[in-house]
Structures are given as C-alpha cells and as structure tokens.
Short mmCIF file of C-alpha atoms in Angstrom, two decimals:
data_model
loop_
_atom_site.label_atom_id
_atom_site.label_comp_id
_atom_site.label_asym_id
_atom_site.label_seq_id
_atom_site.Cartn_x
_atom_site.Cartn_y
_atom_site.Cartn_z
CA MET A 165 -1.45 142.11 61.23
CA ALA A 166 -2.67 140.68 63.71
CA ASN A 167 -2.28 137.05 62.21
CA MET A 168 1.34 138.09 61.84
CA LEU A 169 4.62 136.66 64.12
CA PRO A 170 7.02 137.79 65.83
CA VAL A 171 10.20 137.24 64.13
CA GLY A 172 12.33 134.49 65.31
CA ALA A 173 9.19 132.47 66.55
CA MET A 174 8.74 129.34 65.76
CA GLU A 175 5.32 127.97 64.14
CA LEU A 176 4.08 125.11 65.87
CA SER A 177 1.28 122.95 64.60
CA VAL A 178 -1.34 122.34 67.37
CA PRO A 179 -2.65 119.19 68.51
CA GLU A 180 -5.82 118.25 68.58
CA HIS A 181 -5.79 118.00 72.49
CA GLY A 182 -4.08 120.25 74.62
CA VAL A 183 -1.92 122.80 74.64
CA ALA A 184 0.97 123.38 71.88
CA GLN A 185 4.38 123.43 73.35
CA THR A 186 7.54 124.69 72.41
CA ASP A 187 10.27 122.86 72.80
CA ARG A 188 12.47 125.33 74.82
CA TYR A 189 15.61 123.14 75.34
CA PRO A 190 16.28 121.88 71.77
CA TYR A 191 19.76 120.70 72.35
CA GLN A 192 19.50 119.08 76.25
CA GLN A 193 19.02 115.45 74.94
CA ALA A 194 22.69 116.20 73.10
CA ARG A 195 24.36 117.65 76.12
CA SER A 196 23.13 114.46 78.37
CA GLU A 197 24.94 112.14 76.59
CA GLN A 198 28.22 113.70 76.86
CA PRO A 199 30.57 112.25 79.51
CA PRO A 200 30.98 113.40 82.74
CA PRO A 201 33.31 116.43 82.98
CA TYR A 202 37.04 115.59 84.06
CA SER A 203 36.94 116.54 88.16
CA GLY A 204 41.33 117.17 88.44
CA LEU A 205 41.65 113.94 91.13
CA PRO A 206 43.54 111.04 90.26
CA GLY A 207 42.80 107.30 90.08
CA PRO A 208 44.13 104.77 92.43
CA SER A 209 47.38 103.84 90.95
CA SER A 210 47.98 100.10 89.83
CA LYS A 211 51.28 99.72 90.76
CA THR A 212 52.72 99.40 93.91
CA GLN A 213 55.74 101.43 95.14
CA PRO A 214 58.70 99.61 96.09
CA GLN A 215 59.27 99.87 99.53
CA ARG A 216 62.66 101.43 101.00
CA VAL A 217 64.94 100.48 103.67
CA TRP A 218 67.59 103.13 105.58
CA GLY A 219 65.77 105.44 102.92
CA MET A 220 67.79 103.01 99.71
CA SER A 221 66.14 101.59 97.26
CA PRO A 222 66.13 97.78 97.18
CA LEU A 223 69.08 97.76 94.88
CA TRP A 224 71.41 100.28 96.49
CA PHE A 225 70.53 98.83 99.79
CA GLY A 226 71.89 95.42 98.54
CA ILE A 227 74.89 97.34 96.99
CA PHE A 228 75.63 98.69 100.42
CA ILE A 229 75.61 95.78 102.18
CA ALA A 230 77.94 94.02 99.35
CA ALA A 231 80.34 96.76 100.07
CA VAL A 232 80.21 96.30 103.83
CA THR A 233 80.83 93.04 103.31
CA ALA A 234 83.81 93.03 101.23
CA LEU A 235 85.42 95.92 103.30
CA ILE A 236 85.23 93.28 106.01
CA VAL A 237 86.16 90.10 104.38
CA GLY A 238 88.79 92.09 102.88
CA ALA A 239 90.59 93.47 106.43
CA ALA A 240 89.96 90.32 108.16
CA VAL A 241 92.22 88.32 104.84
CA GLY A 242 94.30 91.15 105.35
CA GLY A 243 95.21 91.08 109.21
CA SER A 244 95.65 87.17 108.46
CA ALA A 245 98.23 87.72 106.07
CA ALA A 246 100.49 90.32 107.99
CA ASN A 247 100.26 87.80 111.06
CA SER A 248 101.48 85.16 108.44
CA VAL A 249 103.95 87.59 107.08
CA LYS A 250 105.29 88.36 110.14
CA ASP A 251 105.01 84.46 111.60
CA ALA A 252 107.33 83.67 108.70
CA GLN A 253 110.00 86.90 108.97
CA GLN A 254 110.25 85.16 112.97
CA ARG A 255 110.96 82.15 111.56
CA VAL A 256 113.30 83.26 108.81
CA THR A 257 115.29 85.64 112.01
CA THR A 258 117.56 83.07 113.67
CA THR A 259 118.90 83.40 117.06
CA ARG A 260 122.27 82.94 118.27
CA THR A 261 121.71 81.27 121.28
CA PHE A 262 120.59 77.34 121.22
CA SER A 263 118.62 76.70 123.80
CA HIS A 264 117.47 72.92 125.45
CA ALA A 265 114.41 71.62 124.62
CA THR A 266 111.77 72.33 127.26
CA ALA A 267 109.73 69.31 128.72
CA THR A 268 105.43 69.71 127.40
CA ALA A 269 102.41 68.43 128.68
CA ALA A 270 102.20 65.61 126.21
CA PRO A 271 101.58 62.00 127.27
CA PHE A 272 104.31 59.85 128.25
CA VAL A 273 104.95 56.82 125.46
CA ASP A 274 107.10 53.68 125.79
CA TYR A 275 110.24 54.12 123.43
CA VAL A 276 112.77 51.59 122.15
CA ALA A 277 115.99 52.96 120.53
CA ALA A 278 117.70 51.64 117.88
CA ALA A 279 121.02 49.69 118.25
CA PRO A 280 124.56 52.26 118.45
CA SER A 281 125.23 50.24 115.11
CA THR A 282 122.40 50.41 113.01
CA VAL A 283 122.23 54.17 112.89
CA GLU A 284 123.92 55.81 110.30
CA ASN A 285 123.19 59.25 110.90
CA THR A 286 122.10 61.72 113.85
CA PRO A 287 120.44 65.00 113.08
CA LEU A 288 123.45 67.83 113.26
CA VAL A 289 123.24 71.56 112.75
CA CYS A 290 126.20 71.83 111.17
CA PRO A 291 127.61 74.40 109.24
CA ASP A 292 124.38 76.61 110.00
CA GLU A 293 125.27 76.91 114.23
CA ASP A 294 129.09 77.22 113.16
CA GLY A 295 129.95 79.69 116.08
CA LYS A 296 126.55 79.79 117.60
CA THR A 297 126.24 79.20 121.76
CA TYR A 298 123.94 76.88 123.17
CA VAL A 299 122.46 77.30 126.70
CA THR A 300 122.19 74.33 129.13
CA VAL A 301 119.85 73.00 131.21
CA GLN A 302 122.02 74.17 133.88
CA ASN A 303 122.57 77.41 131.57
CA GLU A 304 126.07 76.34 131.43
CA ILE A 305 126.92 78.45 128.09
CA PHE A 306 128.99 76.14 125.22
CA GLU A 307 130.28 77.39 122.11
CA LEU A 308 129.59 75.40 118.51
CA SER A 309 132.16 75.21 115.98
CA CYS A 310 131.55 73.35 112.71
CA THR A 311 135.19 74.01 111.26
CA SER A 312 137.48 72.32 113.93
CA ILE A 313 137.58 69.48 116.79
CA LEU A 314 139.17 68.86 119.75
CA ALA A 315 141.97 66.47 119.60
CA GLN A 316 143.15 64.50 122.58
CA GLY A 317 142.07 65.62 126.38
CA ASP A 318 139.61 62.90 126.81
CA VAL A 319 138.04 62.27 129.83
CA GLY A 320 135.76 59.59 128.80
CA CYS A 321 133.15 58.45 125.14
CA ILE A 322 129.39 57.85 125.05
CA VAL A 323 126.70 57.18 123.05
CA ALA A 324 124.62 60.44 122.14
CA TYR A 325 121.91 59.94 119.72
CA THR A 326 122.10 64.05 119.50
CA PHE A 327 124.26 66.75 119.99
CA GLN A 328 122.62 68.62 122.85
CA ASP A 329 122.48 65.00 124.22
CA CYS A 330 126.33 65.13 124.41
CA ILE A 331 126.83 68.77 125.03
CA GLU A 332 124.49 68.31 128.78
CA ALA A 333 126.25 65.06 129.93
CA CYS A 334 129.35 67.15 129.53
CA ALA A 335 127.95 69.82 131.87
CA SER A 336 126.53 67.73 134.03
CA LEU A 337 129.78 66.19 134.92
CA TYR A 338 131.46 69.87 135.22
CA SER A 339 128.48 71.12 137.28
CA ASN A 340 128.39 68.21 139.83
CA GLN A 341 132.37 67.53 140.30
CA SER A 342 134.76 69.97 142.24
CA SER A 343 137.35 69.77 139.42
CA SER A 344 136.87 70.93 135.47
CA VAL A 345 136.15 67.23 134.55
CA CYS A 346 134.69 68.20 131.68
CA THR A 347 134.76 71.55 129.95
CA ALA A 348 134.28 70.35 125.67
CA ILE A 349 132.80 68.03 123.63
CA THR A 350 133.60 66.79 119.87
CA TYR A 351 130.23 64.90 118.56
CA ASN A 352 129.83 62.51 115.76
CA SER A 353 126.73 62.59 113.92
CA ASN A 354 128.00 58.86 112.27
CA MET A 355 127.19 56.75 115.12
CA ALA A 356 127.74 53.13 112.93
CA SER A 357 130.91 54.05 112.47
CA ALA A 358 132.16 56.66 115.04
CA GLY A 359 132.19 53.54 117.61
CA THR A 360 134.82 51.81 115.93
CA ALA A 361 136.71 55.04 115.07
CA ALA A 362 138.61 54.62 118.09
CA PRO A 363 139.11 50.63 119.68
CA TYR A 364 139.50 51.87 123.04
CA ARG A 365 136.67 53.62 123.52
CA TYR A 366 132.67 52.42 122.45
CA GLY A 367 130.20 55.73 121.06
CA ASN A 368 130.46 59.20 119.28
CA CYS A 369 130.34 61.85 122.25
CA TRP A 370 133.62 62.46 123.47
CA LEU A 371 133.49 64.34 126.82
CA LYS A 372 137.12 65.97 127.12
CA GLN A 373 139.10 68.67 129.16
CA GLN A 374 139.56 72.04 127.06
CA GLU A 375 143.26 72.87 128.64
CA LEU A 376 144.48 68.99 127.62
CA ALA A 377 143.25 69.52 123.99
CA SER A 378 144.32 70.47 120.82
CA ASN A 379 142.30 72.31 117.74
CA ALA A 380 142.03 70.60 114.75
CA SER A 381 140.37 71.11 111.54
CA ASN A 382 137.24 69.46 111.05
CA THR A 383 137.55 67.07 107.68
CA ASP A 384 134.36 65.58 109.13
CA ASP A 385 131.15 66.58 107.62
CA ASN A 386 129.51 65.03 110.34
CA SER A 387 131.47 66.41 113.34
CA ILE A 388 131.12 69.30 115.52
CA SER A 389 132.30 70.78 118.86
CA ALA A 390 131.95 72.57 121.59
CA SER A 391 133.46 74.18 124.29
CA LEU A 392 132.51 75.70 127.60
CA ARG A 393 132.19 79.30 127.95
CA THR A 394 134.16 80.52 131.28
CA SER A 395 134.19 84.00 131.39
#
C-alpha cells in the first residue's frame, strides 16, 4: 500500500539532481498568448465631423443663404417692375391742359434757325389735342381746336416755329394792351407754303380778334386754332 499513488496524481520522473517539480499550471503559457480583453472604450475617430453654422450643416446653410438671396433679388426686381408700370401708366394718362415749357439749368448754346421758306413742316399736336387747353406764361387759358380754323379778324401775322409760340405772342398782345387786341390764333405748321398763302401777310401764325373772326371747317391737317377763354 505504501507504494501506491493517490488517484489523480501525476507520476513525474525525478531528475538526477534537484527536486522534482510539478507543473501546476499546464495551460498558463497558452493563455498568455491570447489577445488582451476588449476594454469597451472607443478609439479616436479618424473622420473629422463637419463644422455646423447656426446649428445647420454646410449644405443646409448654403441652401438657406441661396433662398434669402433669391427673396431679396425678387423683391428688388418686383419693386422696380412696379415702379416701371406706374411710370408707364402715368405717361399713358393724358392731361386736359397744356402748359408752357419751363426754363432748365442747361447751359446756353448758340442756335441759328432755318429760314421759314426752307421749313416744310413744324411739330403739330392735332388731332390728339383737339378740345384741350393751353396755359400761357401769363396764365391765360386758350382752348385748342383741330377741326376748325378762324377766318378773317386778322390783327397781324408772324413767323412761329411752334403753335405754342404763336399763342404766347397773342397772349402778350392781350395782356399788354388796354383793349382786346388779340384773343385767338390760327397756326399752320407748313411754314414754307403758309408764307405765300396770303400775299398781304408773311408768316404762318395769324393773330386774330375772336369777335371779328368766324369759324370755318378745317380742311388742312396742318392747321390748328386757339381761342382765349374769357370766363
């Protein structure tokens, strides 16, 4: 019995020198070769997070800026278009009153007018201004007529390059004389031929006394008449 070993005991050979040793951890070397256990902590990320602007990603921030820019540009274009439409409407709307031209601050220049005998036609507003009124520099009001001319009653005839100048000449006589020297005019825009229409007159602007004149049908598209409004 003394020579028997306990169950489960390992029989080891005894070296020649020293004490026999028992390998108490036969699997220790195998365990040491295993990788270290996972610690659970994430490693540093190699990707950089995009910077956010006002809490938005660069993509949404760019979309936001584009939308705001479009609204501003649209408002500016809309306002400009509205002003253009308003200006166009104001130009289309006609007034019933003509006013004399006002002086501007433009520098004076020398001007040589063409000889009346060489001017075929001067500007005329008929038939668009028929029935409208013209206010002179001295605030006299003349009623315009494109459908009739005034015959007889002449007090003078002058050369005028516009019908407005013709009316202003009549108004000047009316305001500077004690009697009603001139109260109406007949103007012909065909300056070259008007000078020979009446051999006893030279000009295209006939100054008249309305009381002595009579209305006649206007068969000439180049003529316009005006009468002073007295009431």
